[in-house]
mmCIF file of C-alpha atoms in Angstrom:
data_model
loop_
_atom_site.group_PDB
_atom_site.id
_atom_site.type_symbol
_atom_site.label_atom_id
_atom_site.label_comp_id
_atom_site.label_asym_id
_atom_site.label_seq_id
_atom_site.Cartn_x
_atom_site.Cartn_y
_atom_site.Cartn_z
ATOM 1 C CA UNK A 1 103.907 3.523 -5.207
ATOM 2 C CA UNK A 2 103.821 0.914 -7.937
ATOM 3 C CA UNK A 3 104.409 3.589 -10.641
ATOM 4 C CA UNK A 4 107.489 4.902 -8.839
ATOM 5 C CA UNK A 5 110.404 5.664 -11.120
ATOM 6 C CA UNK A 6 113.728 4.549 -9.664
ATOM 7 C CA UNK A 7 116.531 7.140 -9.696
ATOM 8 C CA UNK A 8 120.177 6.390 -10.389
ATOM 9 C CA UNK A 9 122.604 7.805 -7.820
ATOM 10 C CA UNK A 10 126.340 8.314 -8.138
ATOM 11 C CA UNK A 11 129.140 8.151 -5.605
ATOM 12 C CA UNK A 12 128.936 11.319 -3.467
ATOM 13 C CA UNK A 13 132.732 11.299 -3.107
ATOM 14 C CA UNK A 14 133.999 10.443 -6.606
ATOM 15 C CA UNK A 15 131.118 11.884 -8.579
ATOM 16 C CA UNK A 16 129.286 10.995 -11.750
ATOM 17 C CA UNK A 17 130.533 8.329 -14.152
ATOM 18 C CA UNK A 18 132.774 6.633 -11.588
ATOM 19 C CA UNK A 19 132.421 2.891 -12.125
ATOM 20 C CA UNK A 20 131.132 0.620 -9.386
ATOM 21 C CA UNK A 21 130.389 -3.038 -8.874
ATOM 22 C CA UNK A 22 127.303 -4.559 -7.316
ATOM 23 C CA UNK A 23 127.773 -5.721 -3.746
ATOM 24 C CA UNK A 24 124.150 -6.816 -3.078
ATOM 25 C CA UNK A 25 121.255 -6.995 -5.496
ATOM 26 C CA UNK A 26 118.062 -5.202 -4.455
ATOM 27 C CA UNK A 27 115.636 -7.004 -2.197
ATOM 28 C CA UNK A 28 112.497 -5.002 -1.515
ATOM 29 C CA UNK A 29 108.841 -4.614 -2.348
ATOM 30 C CA UNK A 30 107.755 -1.037 -3.142
ATOM 31 C CA UNK A 31 104.317 -1.621 -1.658
ATOM 32 C CA UNK A 32 105.618 -2.702 1.745
ATOM 33 C CA UNK A 33 108.543 -0.313 2.222
ATOM 34 C CA UNK A 34 108.591 1.436 5.578
ATOM 35 C CA UNK A 35 111.324 3.519 7.126
ATOM 36 C CA UNK A 36 110.570 2.980 10.800
ATOM 37 C CA UNK A 37 113.503 2.217 13.067
ATOM 38 C CA UNK A 38 113.058 -1.247 14.466
ATOM 39 C CA UNK A 39 115.130 -3.983 16.004
ATOM 40 C CA UNK A 40 113.818 -6.791 13.780
ATOM 41 C CA UNK A 41 114.636 -5.842 10.223
ATOM 42 C CA UNK A 42 112.512 -7.060 7.321
ATOM 43 C CA UNK A 43 115.826 -7.258 5.374
ATOM 44 C CA UNK A 44 114.642 -5.048 2.547
ATOM 45 C CA UNK A 45 117.186 -2.876 0.766
ATOM 46 C CA UNK A 46 117.931 -1.165 -2.522
ATOM 47 C CA UNK A 47 120.789 -2.462 -4.659
ATOM 48 C CA UNK A 48 124.080 -1.807 -2.841
ATOM 49 C CA UNK A 49 127.123 -0.965 -4.957
ATOM 50 C CA UNK A 50 130.773 -0.367 -4.100
ATOM 51 C CA UNK A 51 132.531 2.544 -5.803
ATOM 52 C CA UNK A 52 135.642 1.435 -7.703
ATOM 53 C CA UNK A 53 137.227 4.817 -6.993
ATOM 54 C CA UNK A 54 136.949 5.142 -3.201
ATOM 55 C CA UNK A 55 135.251 1.903 -2.012
ATOM 56 C CA UNK A 56 132.205 3.723 -0.609
ATOM 57 C CA UNK A 57 129.160 1.466 -0.471
ATOM 58 C CA UNK A 58 125.927 3.219 -1.442
ATOM 59 C CA UNK A 59 122.494 2.423 -2.883
ATOM 60 C CA UNK A 60 121.480 2.915 -6.497
ATOM 61 C CA UNK A 61 118.910 3.121 -7.946
ATOM 62 C CA UNK A 62 116.584 4.402 -5.245
ATOM 63 C CA UNK A 63 113.069 5.768 -5.040
ATOM 64 C CA UNK A 64 112.630 9.563 -5.480
ATOM 65 C CA UNK A 65 113.373 11.884 -2.543
ATOM 66 C CA UNK A 66 109.719 12.934 -2.220
ATOM 67 C CA UNK A 67 108.701 9.285 -1.752
ATOM 68 C CA UNK A 68 111.464 8.809 0.806
ATOM 69 C CA UNK A 69 110.352 11.957 2.654
ATOM 70 C CA UNK A 70 106.763 10.686 2.685
ATOM 71 C CA UNK A 71 107.810 7.303 4.123
ATOM 72 C CA UNK A 72 109.914 8.908 6.868
ATOM 73 C CA UNK A 73 107.090 11.281 7.699
ATOM 74 C CA UNK A 74 104.543 8.510 8.206
ATOM 75 C CA UNK A 75 106.873 5.939 9.769
ATOM 76 C CA UNK A 76 105.799 4.616 13.134
ATOM 77 C CA UNK A 77 107.935 5.127 16.213
ATOM 78 C CA UNK A 78 108.767 2.287 18.551
ATOM 79 C CA UNK A 79 109.289 3.382 22.133
ATOM 80 C CA UNK A 80 111.742 0.669 23.028
ATOM 81 C CA UNK A 81 113.460 0.068 26.359
ATOM 82 C CA UNK A 82 116.850 0.557 24.708
ATOM 83 C CA UNK A 83 116.110 4.237 23.924
ATOM 84 C CA UNK A 84 117.492 5.223 27.326
ATOM 85 C CA UNK A 85 120.553 3.043 26.716
ATOM 86 C CA UNK A 86 121.008 4.752 23.343
ATOM 87 C CA UNK A 87 120.671 8.152 25.028
ATOM 88 C CA UNK A 88 123.381 7.031 27.500
ATOM 89 C CA UNK A 89 125.644 6.264 24.534
ATOM 90 C CA UNK A 90 124.889 9.592 22.824
ATOM 91 C CA UNK A 91 125.524 11.475 26.065
ATOM 92 C CA UNK A 92 128.826 9.661 26.583
ATOM 93 C CA UNK A 93 129.929 10.434 23.013
ATOM 94 C CA UNK A 94 128.872 14.064 23.285
ATOM 95 C CA UNK A 95 130.902 14.693 26.435
ATOM 96 C CA UNK A 96 133.832 12.629 25.158
ATOM 97 C CA UNK A 97 134.320 15.067 22.270
ATOM 98 C CA UNK A 98 132.878 18.241 23.810
ATOM 99 C CA UNK A 99 134.971 18.404 26.958
ATOM 100 C CA UNK A 100 134.915 22.134 27.622
ATOM 101 C CA UNK A 101 131.196 22.856 27.829
ATOM 102 C CA UNK A 102 131.741 26.318 29.291
ATOM 103 C CA UNK A 103 131.875 27.786 25.776
ATOM 104 C CA UNK A 104 128.964 25.693 24.425
ATOM 105 C CA UNK A 105 125.712 27.609 24.507
ATOM 106 C CA UNK A 106 123.688 26.563 21.440
ATOM 107 C CA UNK A 107 123.211 22.952 20.267
ATOM 108 C CA UNK A 108 121.268 21.386 17.389
ATOM 109 C CA UNK A 109 120.418 17.692 17.066
ATOM 110 C CA UNK A 110 119.355 16.534 13.604
ATOM 111 C CA UNK A 111 117.195 13.407 13.661
ATOM 112 C CA UNK A 112 116.249 13.731 17.325
ATOM 113 C CA UNK A 113 113.463 11.086 17.312
ATOM 114 C CA UNK A 114 111.355 11.617 20.462
ATOM 115 C CA UNK A 115 113.892 13.993 22.018
ATOM 116 C CA UNK A 116 115.551 11.504 24.386
ATOM 117 C CA UNK A 117 119.025 13.065 23.878
ATOM 118 C CA UNK A 118 117.648 16.620 24.023
ATOM 119 C CA UNK A 119 116.171 15.719 27.426
ATOM 120 C CA UNK A 120 119.674 14.725 28.525
ATOM 121 C CA UNK A 121 121.026 18.100 27.421
ATOM 122 C CA UNK A 122 118.260 19.793 29.408
ATOM 123 C CA UNK A 123 119.204 17.772 32.518
ATOM 124 C CA UNK A 124 122.791 18.972 32.089
ATOM 125 C CA UNK A 125 121.579 22.559 32.272
ATOM 126 C CA UNK A 126 121.658 23.473 28.585
ATOM 127 C CA UNK A 127 118.809 25.808 27.710
ATOM 128 C CA UNK A 128 119.460 26.767 24.068
ATOM 129 C CA UNK A 129 119.096 23.393 22.354
ATOM 130 C CA UNK A 130 117.111 22.616 19.223
ATOM 131 C CA UNK A 131 116.109 19.585 17.195
ATOM 132 C CA UNK A 132 114.907 18.521 13.783
ATOM 133 C CA UNK A 133 112.856 15.330 13.338
ATOM 134 C CA UNK A 134 110.866 14.354 10.213
ATOM 135 C CA UNK A 135 108.848 11.533 11.797
ATOM 136 C CA UNK A 136 105.410 12.766 12.830
ATOM 137 C CA UNK A 137 104.813 9.954 15.330
ATOM 138 C CA UNK A 138 108.209 10.407 17.015
ATOM 139 C CA UNK A 139 107.500 14.144 17.246
ATOM 140 C CA UNK A 140 104.043 13.487 18.708
ATOM 141 C CA UNK A 141 105.562 11.332 21.470
ATOM 142 C CA UNK A 142 108.031 14.021 22.504
ATOM 143 C CA UNK A 143 107.867 15.630 25.957
ATOM 144 C CA UNK A 144 105.899 18.874 25.881
ATOM 145 C CA UNK A 145 108.900 20.677 27.378
ATOM 146 C CA UNK A 146 111.045 19.695 24.373
ATOM 147 C CA UNK A 147 108.514 19.854 21.519
ATOM 148 C CA UNK A 148 108.550 23.680 21.034
ATOM 149 C CA UNK A 149 112.305 23.431 20.393
ATOM 150 C CA UNK A 150 111.955 20.835 17.616
ATOM 151 C CA UNK A 151 111.050 21.359 13.971
ATOM 152 C CA UNK A 152 108.998 18.425 12.647
ATOM 153 C CA UNK A 153 110.614 18.375 9.215
ATOM 154 C CA UNK A 154 113.769 17.454 7.306
ATOM 155 C CA UNK A 155 116.799 19.690 7.770
ATOM 156 C CA UNK A 156 116.346 22.696 5.469
ATOM 157 C CA UNK A 157 118.420 25.642 4.315
ATOM 158 C CA UNK A 158 116.818 28.423 6.346
ATOM 159 C CA UNK A 159 115.419 26.707 9.440
ATOM 160 C CA UNK A 160 117.821 28.521 11.753
ATOM 161 C CA UNK A 161 120.107 31.510 11.639
ATOM 162 C CA UNK A 162 123.314 30.634 9.832
ATOM 163 C CA UNK A 163 126.529 30.341 11.883
ATOM 164 C CA UNK A 164 124.522 30.200 15.113
ATOM 165 C CA UNK A 165 125.295 26.773 16.662
ATOM 166 C CA UNK A 166 128.324 25.780 18.703
ATOM 167 C CA UNK A 167 127.571 22.082 18.184
ATOM 168 C CA UNK A 168 125.437 20.148 15.721
ATOM 169 C CA UNK A 169 125.026 16.443 16.434
ATOM 170 C CA UNK A 170 123.320 13.618 14.655
ATOM 171 C CA UNK A 171 123.228 10.022 15.886
ATOM 172 C CA UNK A 172 122.467 7.053 13.615
ATOM 173 C CA UNK A 173 121.204 9.405 10.921
ATOM 174 C CA UNK A 174 123.887 9.772 8.234
ATOM 175 C CA UNK A 175 123.059 6.443 6.588
ATOM 176 C CA UNK A 176 119.480 7.717 6.079
ATOM 177 C CA UNK A 177 120.478 10.940 4.327
ATOM 178 C CA UNK A 178 119.452 11.222 0.666
ATOM 179 C CA UNK A 179 122.295 13.559 -0.368
ATOM 180 C CA UNK A 180 125.247 13.414 2.076
ATOM 181 C CA UNK A 181 127.067 16.401 0.541
ATOM 182 C CA UNK A 182 123.985 18.617 0.739
ATOM 183 C CA UNK A 183 123.359 17.474 4.334
ATOM 184 C CA UNK A 184 126.938 18.350 5.358
ATOM 185 C CA UNK A 185 126.719 21.737 3.620
ATOM 186 C CA UNK A 186 123.557 22.551 5.584
ATOM 187 C CA UNK A 187 125.229 21.477 8.848
ATOM 188 C CA UNK A 188 128.286 23.590 8.039
ATOM 189 C CA UNK A 189 126.126 26.631 7.286
ATOM 190 C CA UNK A 190 124.527 26.430 10.754
ATOM 191 C CA UNK A 191 127.781 25.996 12.673
ATOM 192 C CA UNK A 192 129.643 28.948 14.121
ATOM 193 C CA UNK A 193 133.239 29.228 12.861
ATOM 194 C CA UNK A 194 135.196 26.695 14.902
ATOM 195 C CA UNK A 195 132.019 24.806 15.849
ATOM 196 C CA UNK A 196 131.727 21.023 16.204
ATOM 197 C CA UNK A 197 129.716 18.473 14.244
#
C-alpha cells in the first residue's frame, strides 16, 4: 500500500469547504495498518480534525475506500471473553428502546461480527433476523445456525427488500463507516415506515 493516494474528506454535516482545525496529527504506518477490533490498540490513526462549523471530529485525509474495504475484509477476529458481556449490553440496549416486541418481526444487524447478538435474538424467539458483516474471519467463526442469515459484505443498496425491517441495529460500528450520510440513507431505505434504528 505504499503507493496509496490519501483522500481528503469533508465534514459530513457541514459539507465541503467548511474550515476545520487539526485536533491530532496522523500517527500511522500504511504498511502495518490493520482494522481488527482488539483491546490493546497500536495507537495508529489518521489526522483528526474538528469542524469549525459543528465541532464534529473526523479523519482527513484517509486511505481510499477500496483499501479500507480490503483491510476490513482480511482483518482477524479475536474471540474474547468480553464478547458475551458486549452481547449482554447490546441485548439490554435493544430491549430498553424496543419495549413492545409484539410488533417487531424483522430485524437487521449491521456489523454483526460473529453473530453473538443475533444468537441472543434467536434465544428470544425471533426468527426473521439478518446480519451484515464484512470481516471474513468473523463470518467464518459464526454459528452454522446463524451464518445463512448473514451477508459477508459491506452494507449495500440492494441487499434486502426496501422498507422491510422493523428494526435495524448497529453496535460500535458508526465510527468505522466511510460515508456516514450514505450509511444512514441505506439504513433508512431498509426500514419500514415508523421503524427503529
